[in-house]
Amino acid sequence: MKARGEDLYILAEIKKRQQDVVRFLEANRIEFEEVDITMSEEKRQWMYKNIPEDRQPAQGNPLPPQIFSDDRYCGDYDCFFESKESNTVFSFLGLKPSLAPKVSVIWQTFRGILEILRLNFP
C-alpha cells in the first residue's frame, strides 16, 4: 500500500517536531534513552493512559511527540514549542535549568514507529 501525500506530510511534520525536541534536549545535555513502543502494547497503553483526559483528542489517539517528566505529563509538542518561545521550557519539564530530568518524550519516526525517550536524572 502506497502512502498518500497527506500521510507523508503528517509523518514529515511529526519527524520535524521530534527532531526539534531532541535537538533541544541534546543542546542542553539532557540524557535520554529511547524506548521503542512500536511492538509493546503495554508501553503504548501506558502512554495513552498517562495523558490526562482533557488533553486527549476528540477522536483517535494523541499524536506524538508527547512529553513526560517521570510519570508527570508535561504536554504535547505545541506546549513544548510555546515553552521554548517563552523561555520557560525547564519549568514546562518541571526542572531547574541546571538539573537533568527524567523525562519521557513519545514520538513517531518518519516510518511511523512510536518511541519513548527516557531522560534520566544524574
Coordinates of C-alpha atoms in Angstrom, one line a residue:
M1 CA 0.0 0.0 0.0
K2 CA 1.5 3.3 -1.0
A3 CA 1.4 6.3 1.3
R4 CA -0.8 9.2 0.3
G5 CA 0.7 12.7 0.1
E6 CA -1.2 13.8 3.2
D7 CA 0.2 10.8 5.1
L8 CA 3.8 11.7 4.1
Y9 CA 3.2 15.3 5.1
I10 CA 1.9 14.2 8.6
L11 CA 4.9 11.9 9.0
A12 CA 7.3 14.6 7.9
E13 CA 5.8 17.1 10.3
I14 CA 5.9 14.6 13.2
K15 CA 9.6 13.9 12.3
K16 CA 10.4 17.6 12.3
R17 CA 8.7 18.1 15.7
Q18 CA 10.5 15.1 17.1
Q19 CA 13.9 16.4 15.9
D20 CA 13.1 19.8 17.5
V21 CA 12.6 18.2 20.9
V22 CA 15.7 16.0 20.5
R23 CA 17.9 18.9 19.4
F24 CA 16.8 20.9 22.5
L25 CA 17.5 18.0 24.8
E26 CA 20.9 17.3 23.3
A27 CA 21.9 21.0 23.2
N28 CA 21.1 21.2 26.9
R29 CA 22.9 17.9 27.6
I30 CA 19.9 16.2 29.0
E31 CA 20.5 12.4 28.9
F32 CA 17.8 10.2 27.4
E33 CA 17.2 6.6 26.5
E34 CA 14.9 5.6 23.7
V35 CA 12.3 3.0 24.4
D36 CA 10.5 1.7 21.3
I37 CA 6.8 1.2 21.9
T38 CA 6.1 0.0 18.4
M39 CA 5.8 -3.6 19.4
S40 CA 4.9 -3.1 23.0
E41 CA 1.2 -2.8 23.6
E42 CA 1.9 -2.3 27.3
K43 CA 4.1 0.7 26.8
R44 CA 1.7 2.2 24.2
Q45 CA -1.2 1.8 26.6
W46 CA 1.0 3.4 29.4
M47 CA 1.4 6.5 27.1
Y48 CA -2.3 6.7 26.3
K49 CA -3.3 6.2 30.0
N50 CA -0.9 8.8 31.3
I51 CA -2.1 11.7 29.1
P52 CA -4.8 13.5 31.0
E53 CA -8.3 13.1 29.7
D54 CA -8.7 16.8 29.0
R55 CA -5.6 16.6 26.8
Q56 CA -6.8 13.6 24.7
P57 CA -8.0 14.3 21.2
A58 CA -11.8 14.1 20.5
Q59 CA -11.1 11.2 18.1
G60 CA -8.3 8.7 17.8
N61 CA -5.1 8.6 19.9
P62 CA -2.8 11.5 20.8
L63 CA -0.2 12.2 18.1
P64 CA 3.5 12.3 19.1
P65 CA 5.5 13.8 20.4
Q66 CA 4.1 13.7 23.9
I67 CA 6.4 14.8 26.8
F68 CA 6.5 13.4 30.3
S69 CA 8.7 14.2 33.3
D70 CA 9.0 11.0 35.3
D71 CA 5.3 9.9 35.2
R72 CA 4.0 13.5 35.2
Y73 CA 2.5 14.6 31.8
C74 CA 4.1 17.8 30.6
G75 CA 2.3 18.3 27.3
D76 CA 2.5 17.8 23.6
Y77 CA 4.7 19.4 21.0
D78 CA 2.6 22.6 20.9
C79 CA 3.1 23.1 24.7
F80 CA 6.8 22.3 24.3
F81 CA 7.1 24.9 21.5
E82 CA 5.3 27.6 23.4
S83 CA 7.5 27.0 26.4
K84 CA 10.6 27.3 24.2
E85 CA 9.4 30.5 22.7
S86 CA 8.7 32.0 26.2
N87 CA 11.9 30.7 27.7
T88 CA 10.0 28.5 30.2
V89 CA 10.9 25.1 28.9
F90 CA 12.7 23.9 32.0
S91 CA 9.6 24.9 34.0
F92 CA 7.5 23.1 31.5
L93 CA 9.6 20.0 32.1
G94 CA 9.4 20.5 35.9
L95 CA 13.1 21.3 36.2
K96 CA 15.6 23.8 37.4
P97 CA 17.8 24.7 34.4
S98 CA 20.9 23.1 35.9
L99 CA 19.2 19.7 36.5
A100 CA 19.0 16.9 34.0
P101 CA 15.5 15.5 34.1
K102 CA 13.9 12.1 33.9
V103 CA 11.5 12.9 31.1
S104 CA 9.8 10.8 28.5
V105 CA 9.2 12.1 25.0
I106 CA 6.9 10.0 22.9
W107 CA 7.2 10.4 19.2
Q108 CA 6.6 8.8 15.9
T109 CA 9.5 8.4 13.5
F110 CA 9.3 9.0 9.8
R111 CA 8.5 5.3 9.2
G112 CA 5.6 5.6 11.6
I113 CA 7.3 3.9 14.6
L114 CA 6.3 5.2 18.1
E115 CA 9.1 5.6 20.5
I116 CA 9.7 6.9 24.0
L117 CA 12.7 8.9 25.1
R118 CA 13.5 8.3 28.7
L119 CA 15.5 11.1 30.2
N120 CA 17.4 10.3 33.3
F121 CA 18.4 12.2 36.4
P122 CA 22.1 12.1 37.1

